[in-house]
Short mmCIF file of C-alpha atoms in Angstrom, two decimals:
data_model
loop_
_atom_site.label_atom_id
_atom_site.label_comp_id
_atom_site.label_asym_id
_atom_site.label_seq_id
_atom_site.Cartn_x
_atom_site.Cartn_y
_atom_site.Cartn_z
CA UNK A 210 99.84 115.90 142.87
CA UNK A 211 98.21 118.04 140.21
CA UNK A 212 98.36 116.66 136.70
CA UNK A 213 99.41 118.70 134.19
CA UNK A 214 97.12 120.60 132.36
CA UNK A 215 98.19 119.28 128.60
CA UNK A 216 97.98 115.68 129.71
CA UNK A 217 94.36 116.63 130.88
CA UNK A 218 94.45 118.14 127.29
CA UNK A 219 95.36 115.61 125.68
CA UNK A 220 93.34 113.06 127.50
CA UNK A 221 90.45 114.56 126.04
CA UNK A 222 91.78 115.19 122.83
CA UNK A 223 92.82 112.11 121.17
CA UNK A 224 89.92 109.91 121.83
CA UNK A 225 87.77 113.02 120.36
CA UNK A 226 90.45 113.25 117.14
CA UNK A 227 89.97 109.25 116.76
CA UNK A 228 86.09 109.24 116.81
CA UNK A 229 85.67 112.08 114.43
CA UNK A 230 88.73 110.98 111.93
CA UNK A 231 87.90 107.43 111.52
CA UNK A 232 84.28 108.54 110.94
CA UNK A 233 85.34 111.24 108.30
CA UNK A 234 88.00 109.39 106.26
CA UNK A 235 85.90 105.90 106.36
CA UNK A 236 83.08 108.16 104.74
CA UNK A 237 85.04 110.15 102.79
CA UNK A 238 86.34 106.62 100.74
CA UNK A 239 82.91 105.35 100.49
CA UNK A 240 81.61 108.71 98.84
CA UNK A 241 84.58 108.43 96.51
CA UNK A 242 84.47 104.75 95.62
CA UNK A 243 80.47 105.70 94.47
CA UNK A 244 82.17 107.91 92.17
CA UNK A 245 79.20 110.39 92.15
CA UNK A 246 81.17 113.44 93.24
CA UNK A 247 82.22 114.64 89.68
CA UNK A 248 85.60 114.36 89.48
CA UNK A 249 88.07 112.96 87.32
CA UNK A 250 88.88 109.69 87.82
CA UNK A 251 92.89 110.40 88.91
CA UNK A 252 91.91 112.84 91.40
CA UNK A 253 89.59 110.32 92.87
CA UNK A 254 92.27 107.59 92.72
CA UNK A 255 94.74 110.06 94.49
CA UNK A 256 91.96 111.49 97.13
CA UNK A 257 90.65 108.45 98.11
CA UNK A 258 94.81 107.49 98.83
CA UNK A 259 94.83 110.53 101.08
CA UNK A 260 91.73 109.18 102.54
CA UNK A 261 93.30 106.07 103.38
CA UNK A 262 96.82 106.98 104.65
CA UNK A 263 94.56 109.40 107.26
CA UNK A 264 92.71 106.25 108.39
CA UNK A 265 95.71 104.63 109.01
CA UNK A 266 97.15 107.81 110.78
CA UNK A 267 93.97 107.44 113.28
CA UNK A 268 94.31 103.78 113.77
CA UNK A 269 97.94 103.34 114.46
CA UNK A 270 99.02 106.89 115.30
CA UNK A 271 96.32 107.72 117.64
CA UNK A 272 94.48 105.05 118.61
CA UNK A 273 96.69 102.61 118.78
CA UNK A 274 99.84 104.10 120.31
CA UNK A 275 98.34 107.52 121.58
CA UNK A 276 95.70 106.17 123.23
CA UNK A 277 95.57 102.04 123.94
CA UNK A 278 99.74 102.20 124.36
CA UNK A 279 99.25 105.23 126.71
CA UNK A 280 96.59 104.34 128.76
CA UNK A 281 96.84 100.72 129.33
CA UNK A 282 101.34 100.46 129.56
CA UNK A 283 100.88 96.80 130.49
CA UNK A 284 98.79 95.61 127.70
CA UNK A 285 100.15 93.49 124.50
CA UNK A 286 100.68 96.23 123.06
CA UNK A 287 103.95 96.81 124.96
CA UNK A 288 105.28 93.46 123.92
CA UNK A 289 109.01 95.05 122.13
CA UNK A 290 107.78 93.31 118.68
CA UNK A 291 104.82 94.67 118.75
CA UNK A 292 105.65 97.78 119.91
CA UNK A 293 108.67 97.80 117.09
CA UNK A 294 105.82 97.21 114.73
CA UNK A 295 103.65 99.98 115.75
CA UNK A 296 106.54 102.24 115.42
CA UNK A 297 107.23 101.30 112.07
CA UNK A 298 103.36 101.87 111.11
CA UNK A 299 103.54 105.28 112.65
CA UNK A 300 106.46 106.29 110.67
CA UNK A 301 104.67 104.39 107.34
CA UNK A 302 101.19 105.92 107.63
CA UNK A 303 102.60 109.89 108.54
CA UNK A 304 104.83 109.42 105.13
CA UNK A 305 102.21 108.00 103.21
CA UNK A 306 99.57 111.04 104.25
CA UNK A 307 102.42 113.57 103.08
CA UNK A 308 103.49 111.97 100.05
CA UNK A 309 99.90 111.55 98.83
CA UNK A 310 99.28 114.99 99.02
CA UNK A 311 102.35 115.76 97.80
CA UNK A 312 101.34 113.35 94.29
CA UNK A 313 98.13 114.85 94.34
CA UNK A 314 100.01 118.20 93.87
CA UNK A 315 102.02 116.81 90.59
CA UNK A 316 98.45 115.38 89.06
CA UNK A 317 96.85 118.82 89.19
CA UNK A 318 99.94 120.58 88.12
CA UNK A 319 100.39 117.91 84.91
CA UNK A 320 96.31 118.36 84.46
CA UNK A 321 96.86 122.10 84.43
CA UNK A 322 99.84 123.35 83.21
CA UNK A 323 101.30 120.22 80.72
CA UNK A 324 97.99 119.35 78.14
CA UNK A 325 100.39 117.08 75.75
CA UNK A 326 101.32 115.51 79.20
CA UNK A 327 97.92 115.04 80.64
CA UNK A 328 96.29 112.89 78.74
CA UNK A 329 99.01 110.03 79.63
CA UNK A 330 99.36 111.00 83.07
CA UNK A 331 95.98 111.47 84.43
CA UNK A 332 94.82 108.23 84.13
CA UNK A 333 93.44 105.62 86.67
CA UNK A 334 96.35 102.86 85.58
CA UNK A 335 99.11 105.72 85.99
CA UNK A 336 97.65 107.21 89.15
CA UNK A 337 97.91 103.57 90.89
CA UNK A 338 101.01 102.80 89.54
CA UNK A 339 102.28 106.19 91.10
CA UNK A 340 100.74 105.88 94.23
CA UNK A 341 101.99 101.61 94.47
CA UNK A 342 105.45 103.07 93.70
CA UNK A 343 105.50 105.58 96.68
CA UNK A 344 104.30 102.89 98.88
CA UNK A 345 106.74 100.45 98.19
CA UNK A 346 109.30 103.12 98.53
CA UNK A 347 108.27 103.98 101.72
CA UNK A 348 107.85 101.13 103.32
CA UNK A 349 111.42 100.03 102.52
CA UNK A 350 112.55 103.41 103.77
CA UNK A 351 111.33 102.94 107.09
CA UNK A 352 112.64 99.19 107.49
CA UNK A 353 115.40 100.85 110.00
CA UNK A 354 112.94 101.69 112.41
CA UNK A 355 112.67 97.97 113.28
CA UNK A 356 116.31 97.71 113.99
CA UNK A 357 117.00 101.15 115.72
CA UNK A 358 114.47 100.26 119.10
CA UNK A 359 115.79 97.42 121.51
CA UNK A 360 113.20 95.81 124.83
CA UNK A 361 113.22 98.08 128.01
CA UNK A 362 112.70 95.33 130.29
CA UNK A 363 112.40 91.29 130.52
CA UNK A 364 109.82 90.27 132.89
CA UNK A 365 108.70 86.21 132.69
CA UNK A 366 111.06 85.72 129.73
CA UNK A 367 109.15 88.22 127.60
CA UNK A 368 110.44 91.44 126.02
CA UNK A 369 108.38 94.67 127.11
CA UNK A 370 108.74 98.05 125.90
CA UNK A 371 110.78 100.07 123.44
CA UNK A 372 113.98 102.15 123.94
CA UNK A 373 116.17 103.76 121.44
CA UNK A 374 119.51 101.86 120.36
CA UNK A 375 121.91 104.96 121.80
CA UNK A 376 124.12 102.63 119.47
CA UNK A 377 122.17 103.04 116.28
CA UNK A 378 121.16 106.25 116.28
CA UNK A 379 125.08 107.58 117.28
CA UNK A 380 126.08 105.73 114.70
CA UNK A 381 126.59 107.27 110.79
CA UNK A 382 123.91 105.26 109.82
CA UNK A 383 121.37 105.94 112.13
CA UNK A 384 122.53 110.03 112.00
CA UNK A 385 121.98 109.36 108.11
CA UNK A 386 118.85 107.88 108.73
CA UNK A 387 117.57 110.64 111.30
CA UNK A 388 118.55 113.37 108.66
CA UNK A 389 116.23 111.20 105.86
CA UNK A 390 113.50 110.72 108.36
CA UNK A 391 113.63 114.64 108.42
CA UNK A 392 114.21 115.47 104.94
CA UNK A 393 111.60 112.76 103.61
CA UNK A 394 108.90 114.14 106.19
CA UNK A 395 108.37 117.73 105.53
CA UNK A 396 110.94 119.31 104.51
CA UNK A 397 111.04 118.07 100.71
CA UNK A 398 107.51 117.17 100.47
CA UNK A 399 106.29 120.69 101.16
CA UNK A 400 109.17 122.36 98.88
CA UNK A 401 107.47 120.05 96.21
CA UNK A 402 104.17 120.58 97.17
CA UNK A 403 105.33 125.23 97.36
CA UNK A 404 107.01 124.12 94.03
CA UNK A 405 104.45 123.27 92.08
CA UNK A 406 101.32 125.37 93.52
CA UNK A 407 103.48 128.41 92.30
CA UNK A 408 103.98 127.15 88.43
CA UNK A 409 100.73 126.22 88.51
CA UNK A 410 99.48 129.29 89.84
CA UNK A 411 101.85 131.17 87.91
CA UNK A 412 100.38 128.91 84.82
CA UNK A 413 96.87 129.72 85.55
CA UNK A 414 97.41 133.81 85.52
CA UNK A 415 99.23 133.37 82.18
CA UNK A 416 96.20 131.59 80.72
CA UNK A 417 93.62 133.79 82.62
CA UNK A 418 95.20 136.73 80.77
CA UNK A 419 95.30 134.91 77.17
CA UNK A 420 91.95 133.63 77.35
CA UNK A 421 90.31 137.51 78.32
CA UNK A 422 92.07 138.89 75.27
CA UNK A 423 90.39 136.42 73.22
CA UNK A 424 87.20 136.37 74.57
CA UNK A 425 87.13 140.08 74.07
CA UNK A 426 85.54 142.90 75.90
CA UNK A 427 82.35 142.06 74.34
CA UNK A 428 81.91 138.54 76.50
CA UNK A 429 83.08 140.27 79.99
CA UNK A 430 79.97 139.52 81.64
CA UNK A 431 79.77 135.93 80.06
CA UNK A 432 80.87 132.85 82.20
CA UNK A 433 83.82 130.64 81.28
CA UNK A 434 83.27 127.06 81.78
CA UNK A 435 87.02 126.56 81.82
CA UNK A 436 88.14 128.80 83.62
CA UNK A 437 85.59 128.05 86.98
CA UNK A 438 86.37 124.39 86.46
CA UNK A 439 90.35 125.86 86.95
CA UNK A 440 89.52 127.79 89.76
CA UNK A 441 87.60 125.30 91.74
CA UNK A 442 90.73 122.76 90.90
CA UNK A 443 92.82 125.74 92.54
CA UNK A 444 90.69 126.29 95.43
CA UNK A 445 90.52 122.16 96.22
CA UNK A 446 94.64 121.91 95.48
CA UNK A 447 95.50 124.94 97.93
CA UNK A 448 93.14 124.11 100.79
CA UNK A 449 94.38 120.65 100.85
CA UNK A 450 98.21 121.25 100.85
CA UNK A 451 97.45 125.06 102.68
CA UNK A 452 95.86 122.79 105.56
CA UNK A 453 98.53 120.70 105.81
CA UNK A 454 101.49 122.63 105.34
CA UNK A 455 99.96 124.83 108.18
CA UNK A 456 98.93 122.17 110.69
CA UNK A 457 102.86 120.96 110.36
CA UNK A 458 104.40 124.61 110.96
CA UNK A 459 104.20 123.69 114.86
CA UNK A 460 105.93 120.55 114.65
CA UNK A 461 108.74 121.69 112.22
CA UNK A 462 109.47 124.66 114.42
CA UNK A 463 109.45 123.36 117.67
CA UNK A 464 111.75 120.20 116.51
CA UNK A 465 114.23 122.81 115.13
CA UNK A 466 113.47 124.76 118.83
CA UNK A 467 113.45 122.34 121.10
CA UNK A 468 115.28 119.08 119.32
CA UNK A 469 112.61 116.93 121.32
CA UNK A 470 111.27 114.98 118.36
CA UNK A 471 110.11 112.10 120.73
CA UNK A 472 107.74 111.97 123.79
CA UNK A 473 106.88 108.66 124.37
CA UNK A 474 110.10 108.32 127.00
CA UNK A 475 109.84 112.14 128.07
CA UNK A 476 110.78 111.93 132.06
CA UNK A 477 110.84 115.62 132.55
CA UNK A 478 109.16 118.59 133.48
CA UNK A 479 105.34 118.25 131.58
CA UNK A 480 105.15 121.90 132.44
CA UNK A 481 108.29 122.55 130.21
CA UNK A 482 107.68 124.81 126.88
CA UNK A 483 109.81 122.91 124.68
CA UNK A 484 107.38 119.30 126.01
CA UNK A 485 104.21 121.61 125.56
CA UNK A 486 105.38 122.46 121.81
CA UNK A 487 106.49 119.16 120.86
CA UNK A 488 102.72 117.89 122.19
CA UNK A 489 100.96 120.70 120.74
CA UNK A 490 102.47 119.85 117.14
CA UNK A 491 101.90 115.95 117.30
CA UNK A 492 98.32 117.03 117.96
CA UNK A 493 98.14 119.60 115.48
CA UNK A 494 99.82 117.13 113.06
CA UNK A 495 97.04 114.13 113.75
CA UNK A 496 94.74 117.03 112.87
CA UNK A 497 95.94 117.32 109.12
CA UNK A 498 94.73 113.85 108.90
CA UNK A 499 90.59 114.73 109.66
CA UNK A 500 90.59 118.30 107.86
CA UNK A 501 90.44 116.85 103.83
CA UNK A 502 86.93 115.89 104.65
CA UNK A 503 85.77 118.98 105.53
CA UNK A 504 87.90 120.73 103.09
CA UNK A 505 85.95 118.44 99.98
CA UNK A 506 82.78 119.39 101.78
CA UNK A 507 82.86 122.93 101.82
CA UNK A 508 84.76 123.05 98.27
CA UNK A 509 83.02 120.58 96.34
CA UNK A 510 79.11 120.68 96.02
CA UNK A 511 78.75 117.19 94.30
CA UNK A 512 80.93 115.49 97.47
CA UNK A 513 79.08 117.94 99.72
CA UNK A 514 75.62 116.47 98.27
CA UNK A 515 76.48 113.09 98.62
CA UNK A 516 78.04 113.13 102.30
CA UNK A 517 74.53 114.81 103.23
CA UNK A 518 73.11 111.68 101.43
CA UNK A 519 75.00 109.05 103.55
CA UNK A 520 74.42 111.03 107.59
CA UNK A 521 70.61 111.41 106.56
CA UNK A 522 70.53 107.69 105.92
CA UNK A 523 73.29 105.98 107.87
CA UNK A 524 71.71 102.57 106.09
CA UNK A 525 72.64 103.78 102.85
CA UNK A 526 76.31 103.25 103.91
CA UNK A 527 75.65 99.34 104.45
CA UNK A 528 73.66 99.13 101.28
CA UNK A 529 76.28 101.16 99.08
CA UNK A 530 79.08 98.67 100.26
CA UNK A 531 76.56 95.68 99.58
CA UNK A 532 75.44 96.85 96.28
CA UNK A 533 79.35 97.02 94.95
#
């Protein structure tokens, strides 16, 4: 029997996503705990978070249930509790790599668009207190998914496998919980994230237009330190949240499409458009989680500089971490 071409895809894909998005987001948080990259300490704080959530993704997500869970069914990694546990991670870490972004959105809005604000806001203390808060939030919010999967089979007294609690997820809890699970993960993180790109964008044109009246006609040709140092923070807020707002648009649509939301039991046709879509956006999705890297790369010259530093001299990564 011929296999079907998108599990040859994805055979090839996630092992190629893992390699190349552990590599990226464990460099990317070394380059920003040197803190040579010339940017504000918050915005550090809040992309090295980003950094860390996308690790996670790669680890648990991909590797660990995409890949080891897939490939080897009969490992420990089947075992119901540990299989309950990797569920809950997945859930955890794809939260956590939305909401970052999503607080990274607010900082550069505040920074921006509220000065008396800013100065209180942007801090180190505040941005870990902000970014402690979320986690704790979600990781209470996700507590369900420990309840809502029961064992698939008991072989030698041991619990294997995980299967959906038809019970639970009937009942109004778990339909309350489904619709949260939704809600949390995009839909209200990206109406933040549209939100608040648009007054800050809209905040930005307002002061681009003040500033060139008083700066006069005289100074046209003369560069404004303040207003580059804006549009680089523009370019770095919108490719981050652009990229990820894009690489979700598969997934949202073919969830409202299809209502597959959940392939790990998927007995049917692999040939099937609405299995192919639901694939195609968890792929597309684990994607979101390697792009940031290259996105501070090509929009920031000082992180740019530095990553060159680090593959010239893989060493330099041992002695870095030594050194602190």
């Amino acid at each position: 029997m011929v296999r079907p071409t998108i599990l040859k895809f994805r055979d090839i894909y996630y092992p190629f996503l893992a390699t190349f998005g552990v590599s990226a987001n464990l460099l990317t948080i070394v380059i920003l705990f040197r803190g040579n990259c010339g940017l504000s300490k918050s915005v550090s704080v809040y992309m090295g978070a980003m950094a860390t959530a996308d690790l996670l993704v790669m680890i648990f997500n991909v590797i660990m249930h995409h890949i080891c869970a897939y490939h080897f069914p009969h490992s420990f990694l089947s075992y119901t509790a540990v299989c309950k546990c990797i569920i809950y991670i997945n859930s955890i870490s794809l939260n956590l790599s939305v909401w970052y972004t999503v607080l990274f959105t607010v900082d550069r809005f505040v920074s921006i668009c509220c000065q008396k604000f800013k100065t209180k806001y942007c801090t180190v203390r505040k941005a870990a207190a902000v970014i402690t808060t979320a986690s704790v939030l979600i990781y209470f919010q996700s507590l369900p998914f420990l309840f809502a999967y029961k064992f698939e089979r008991i072989i030698h007294n041991i619990h294997w496998g995980c299967l959906p609690r038809i019970d639970f997820f009937t009942s109004p809890a778990g339909v309350g919980f489904s619709w949260l699970q939704s809600a949390l993960a995009p839909w209200i993180p990206f109406a933040l994230i549209l939100l608040f790109n648009c007054l800050t964008v809209r905040r930005i044109l307002v002061a681009s237009r003040a500033r060139s009246r008083l700066r006069g006609h005289s100074s046209e040709n003369q560069s404004d330190p303040e207003m580059e140092n804006r549009r680089k923070s523009i370019i770095l807020l919108f490719s981050v949240s652009g990229s990820l707002m894009v690489l979700w648009l598969t997934a949202m649509v073919s969830f409202l499409t299809t209502g597959l939301t959940n392939t790990a039991h998927y007995r049917g046709d692999y040939t099937a458009p609405a299995y192919i879509a639901t694939q195609t956006g968890y792929m597309l999705i684990y994607l979101s989680s390697c792009t940031n890297t290259c996105i501070y790369a090509v929009t920031q010259t000082k992180f740019r500089d530095e990553l060159k530093k680090v593959v010239k001299s893989p060493c330099t990564l041992i002695l870095i971490l030594v050194k602190k």
